[in-house]
Tab-separated table of C-alpha atoms in Angstrom:
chain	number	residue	atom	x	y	z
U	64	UNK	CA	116.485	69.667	108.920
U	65	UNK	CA	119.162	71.762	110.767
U	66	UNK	CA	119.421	72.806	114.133
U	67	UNK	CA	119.245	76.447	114.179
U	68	UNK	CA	116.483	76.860	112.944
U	69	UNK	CA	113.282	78.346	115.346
U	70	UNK	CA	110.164	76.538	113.561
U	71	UNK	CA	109.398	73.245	112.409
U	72	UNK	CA	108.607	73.617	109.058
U	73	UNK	CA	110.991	74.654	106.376
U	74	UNK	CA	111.694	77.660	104.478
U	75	UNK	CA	109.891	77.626	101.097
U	76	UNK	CA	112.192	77.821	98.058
U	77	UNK	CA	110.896	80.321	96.253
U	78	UNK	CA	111.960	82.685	99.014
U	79	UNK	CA	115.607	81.902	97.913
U	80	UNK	CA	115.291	83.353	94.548
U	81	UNK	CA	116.569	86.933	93.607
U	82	UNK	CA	113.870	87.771	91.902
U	83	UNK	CA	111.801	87.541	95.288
U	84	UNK	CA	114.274	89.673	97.061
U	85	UNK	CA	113.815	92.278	93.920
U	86	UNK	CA	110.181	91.514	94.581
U	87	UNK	CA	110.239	92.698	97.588
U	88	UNK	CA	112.468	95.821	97.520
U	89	UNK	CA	110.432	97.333	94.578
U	90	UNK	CA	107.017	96.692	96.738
U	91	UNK	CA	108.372	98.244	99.647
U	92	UNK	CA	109.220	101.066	97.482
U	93	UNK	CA	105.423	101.317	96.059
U	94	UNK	CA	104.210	100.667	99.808
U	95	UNK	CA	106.215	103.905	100.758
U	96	UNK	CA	105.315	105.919	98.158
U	97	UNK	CA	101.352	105.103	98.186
U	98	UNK	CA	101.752	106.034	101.585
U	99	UNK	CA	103.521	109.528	101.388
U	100	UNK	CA	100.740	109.875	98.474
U	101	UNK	CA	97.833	109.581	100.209
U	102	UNK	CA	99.207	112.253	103.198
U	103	UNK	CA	100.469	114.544	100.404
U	104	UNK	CA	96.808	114.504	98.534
U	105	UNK	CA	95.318	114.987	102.206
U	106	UNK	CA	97.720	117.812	102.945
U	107	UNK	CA	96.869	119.618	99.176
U	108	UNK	CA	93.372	119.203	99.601
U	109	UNK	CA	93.739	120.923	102.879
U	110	UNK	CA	94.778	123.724	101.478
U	111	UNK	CA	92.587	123.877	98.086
U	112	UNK	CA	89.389	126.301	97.302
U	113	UNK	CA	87.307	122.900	97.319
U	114	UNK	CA	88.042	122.261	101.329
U	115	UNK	CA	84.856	123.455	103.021
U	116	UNK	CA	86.308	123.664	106.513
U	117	UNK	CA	88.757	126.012	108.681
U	118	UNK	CA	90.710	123.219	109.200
U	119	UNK	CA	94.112	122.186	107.477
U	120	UNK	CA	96.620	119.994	107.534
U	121	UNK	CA	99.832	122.372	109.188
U	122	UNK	CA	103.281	120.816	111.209
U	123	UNK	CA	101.352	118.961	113.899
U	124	UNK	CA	100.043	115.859	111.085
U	125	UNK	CA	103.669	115.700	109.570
U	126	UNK	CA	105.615	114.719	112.695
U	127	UNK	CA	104.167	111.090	113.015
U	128	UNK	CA	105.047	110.942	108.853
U	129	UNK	CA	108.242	112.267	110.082
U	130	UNK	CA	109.075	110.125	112.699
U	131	UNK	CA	108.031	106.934	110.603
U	132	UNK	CA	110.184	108.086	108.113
U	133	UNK	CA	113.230	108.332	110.157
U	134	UNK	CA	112.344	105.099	111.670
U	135	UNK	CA	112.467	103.756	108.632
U	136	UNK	CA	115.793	105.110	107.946
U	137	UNK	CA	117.197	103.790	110.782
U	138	UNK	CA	115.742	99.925	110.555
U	139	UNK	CA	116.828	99.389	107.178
U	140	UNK	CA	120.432	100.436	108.185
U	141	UNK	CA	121.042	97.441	110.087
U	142	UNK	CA	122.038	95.074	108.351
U	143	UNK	CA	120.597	91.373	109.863
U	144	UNK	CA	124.427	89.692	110.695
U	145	UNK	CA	124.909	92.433	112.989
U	146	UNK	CA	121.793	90.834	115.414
U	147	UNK	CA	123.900	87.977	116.559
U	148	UNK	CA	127.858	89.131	115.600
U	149	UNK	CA	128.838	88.814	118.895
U	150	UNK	CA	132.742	88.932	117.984
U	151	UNK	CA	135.481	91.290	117.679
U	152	UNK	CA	135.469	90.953	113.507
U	153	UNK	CA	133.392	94.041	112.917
U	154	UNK	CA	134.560	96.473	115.374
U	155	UNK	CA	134.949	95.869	118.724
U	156	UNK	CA	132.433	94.066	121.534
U	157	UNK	CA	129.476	94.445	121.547
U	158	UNK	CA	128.394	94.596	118.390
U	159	UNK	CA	125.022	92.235	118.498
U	160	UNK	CA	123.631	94.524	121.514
U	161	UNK	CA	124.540	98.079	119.876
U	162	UNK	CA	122.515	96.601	116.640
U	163	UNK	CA	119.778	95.337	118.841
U	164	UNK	CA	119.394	98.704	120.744
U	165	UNK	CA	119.847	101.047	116.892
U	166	UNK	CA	116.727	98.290	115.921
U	167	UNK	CA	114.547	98.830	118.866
U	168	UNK	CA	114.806	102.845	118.839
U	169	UNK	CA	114.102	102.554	114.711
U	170	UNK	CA	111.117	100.636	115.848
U	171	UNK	CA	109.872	102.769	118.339
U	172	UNK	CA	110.600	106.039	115.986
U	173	UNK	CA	107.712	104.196	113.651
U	174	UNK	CA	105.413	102.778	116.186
U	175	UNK	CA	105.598	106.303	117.834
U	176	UNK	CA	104.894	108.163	114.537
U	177	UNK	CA	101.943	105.273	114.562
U	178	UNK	CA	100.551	105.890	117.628
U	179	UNK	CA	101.144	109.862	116.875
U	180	UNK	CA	99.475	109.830	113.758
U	181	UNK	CA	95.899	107.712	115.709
U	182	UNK	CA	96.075	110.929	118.729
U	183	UNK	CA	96.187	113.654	115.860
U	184	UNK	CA	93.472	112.105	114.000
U	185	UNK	CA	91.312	111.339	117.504
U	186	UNK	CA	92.018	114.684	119.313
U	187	UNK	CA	91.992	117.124	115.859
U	188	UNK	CA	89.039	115.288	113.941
U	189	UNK	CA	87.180	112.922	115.409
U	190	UNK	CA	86.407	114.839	118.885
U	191	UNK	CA	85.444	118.011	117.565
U	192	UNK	CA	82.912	115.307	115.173
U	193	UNK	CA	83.994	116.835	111.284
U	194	UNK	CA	82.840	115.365	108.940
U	195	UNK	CA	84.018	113.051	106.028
U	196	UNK	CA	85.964	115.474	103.790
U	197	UNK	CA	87.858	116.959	106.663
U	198	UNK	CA	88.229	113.755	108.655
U	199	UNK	CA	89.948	112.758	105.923
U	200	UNK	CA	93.455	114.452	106.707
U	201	UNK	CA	93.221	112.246	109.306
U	202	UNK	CA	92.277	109.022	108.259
U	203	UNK	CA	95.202	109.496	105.612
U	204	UNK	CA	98.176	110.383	108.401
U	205	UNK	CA	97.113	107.237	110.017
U	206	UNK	CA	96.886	104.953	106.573
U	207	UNK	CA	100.229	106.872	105.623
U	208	UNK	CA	102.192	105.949	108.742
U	209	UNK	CA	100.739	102.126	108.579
U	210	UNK	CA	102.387	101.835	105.038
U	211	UNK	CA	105.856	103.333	105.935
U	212	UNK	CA	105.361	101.319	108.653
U	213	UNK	CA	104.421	97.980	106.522
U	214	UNK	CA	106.970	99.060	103.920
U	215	UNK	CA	109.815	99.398	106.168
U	216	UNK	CA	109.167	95.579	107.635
U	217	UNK	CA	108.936	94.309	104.129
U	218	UNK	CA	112.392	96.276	102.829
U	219	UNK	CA	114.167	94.485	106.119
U	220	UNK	CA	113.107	91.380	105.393
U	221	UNK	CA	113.836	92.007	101.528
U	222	UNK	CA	117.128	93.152	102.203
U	223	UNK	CA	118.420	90.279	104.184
U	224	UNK	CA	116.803	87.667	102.879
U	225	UNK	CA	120.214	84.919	102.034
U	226	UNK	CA	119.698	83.664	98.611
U	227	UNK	CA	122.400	81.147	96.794
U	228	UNK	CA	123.908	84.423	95.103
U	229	UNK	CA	125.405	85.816	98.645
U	230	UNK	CA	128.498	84.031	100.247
U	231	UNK	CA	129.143	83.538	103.353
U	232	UNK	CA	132.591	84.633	104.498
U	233	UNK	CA	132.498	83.703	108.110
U	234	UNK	CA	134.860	80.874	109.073
């Protein structure tokens, strides 16, 4: 067993395979869109004849989809070499912490856009007590932002997953 590595127990084959990396980019990719799906049917259904209430979805429930989304953006363009390339052979010094500091904001854009998406649903539909159909367009920000959220954690890990197909250039 090598040295560098942080548990005991080994890495199972199978996640060596392209196919799982393909695996894993196309579920990220349904994860997304099921997410943006069920905010976009909450956010129609807002607006329709069939919504009983005075209440609709407006700019307040997209920011936390928003801000997930750019979080998103931002994690999975960091590429997982850059954690610990503390040399000058991509650019100058420094390099590991910059990454380290791009990850953590990308991060806190989608736990923010989390935690945004829980305070819009608690202070816009559960303390004024609506019921079901309208506390829906809340319950579906939060359940959007947890799969852009899950999504974007499964893409990273997708994405720079080493396989035998990738070479490693470093001497």
């Amino acid at each position: 067993m090598s040295s560098h590595r942080l548990f005991r127990f080994p890495k199972p084959e199978w996640m060596n395979s392209a196919n799982t990396r393909t695996f894993g980019v196309y579920a990220a990719g349904a994860l997304f869109s099921l997410g943006f799906f069920f905010f976009v049917d909450a956010a129609t259904f807002s607006r329709s004849a069939r919504n009983g209430s005075d209440v609709h979805v407006n700019f307040v429930d997209w920011v936390p989809g928003i801000c997930s989304a750019l979080g998103m953006l931002v994690i999975n363009s960091i590429d997982k070499s850059r954690l610990s390339a503390d040399s000058f052979s991509y650019s100058g010094n420094g390099v590991a912490w910059k990454a380290r500091l791009v990850l953590f904001l990308g991060f806190a854009l989608m736990a923010g856009g989390l935690a945004g998406s829980v305070t819009v649903m608690v202070l816009k539909y559960v303390v004024p007590e609506y019921p079901f159909p309208t506390l829906w367009f809340g319950v579906a920000n939060v359940v959007a932002n947890a799969l852009i959220m899950l999504s974007s954690v499964v893409l990273w890990v997708a994405q720079n997953m080493e396989d035998d197909y990738t070479y490693n250039l470093a001497l």
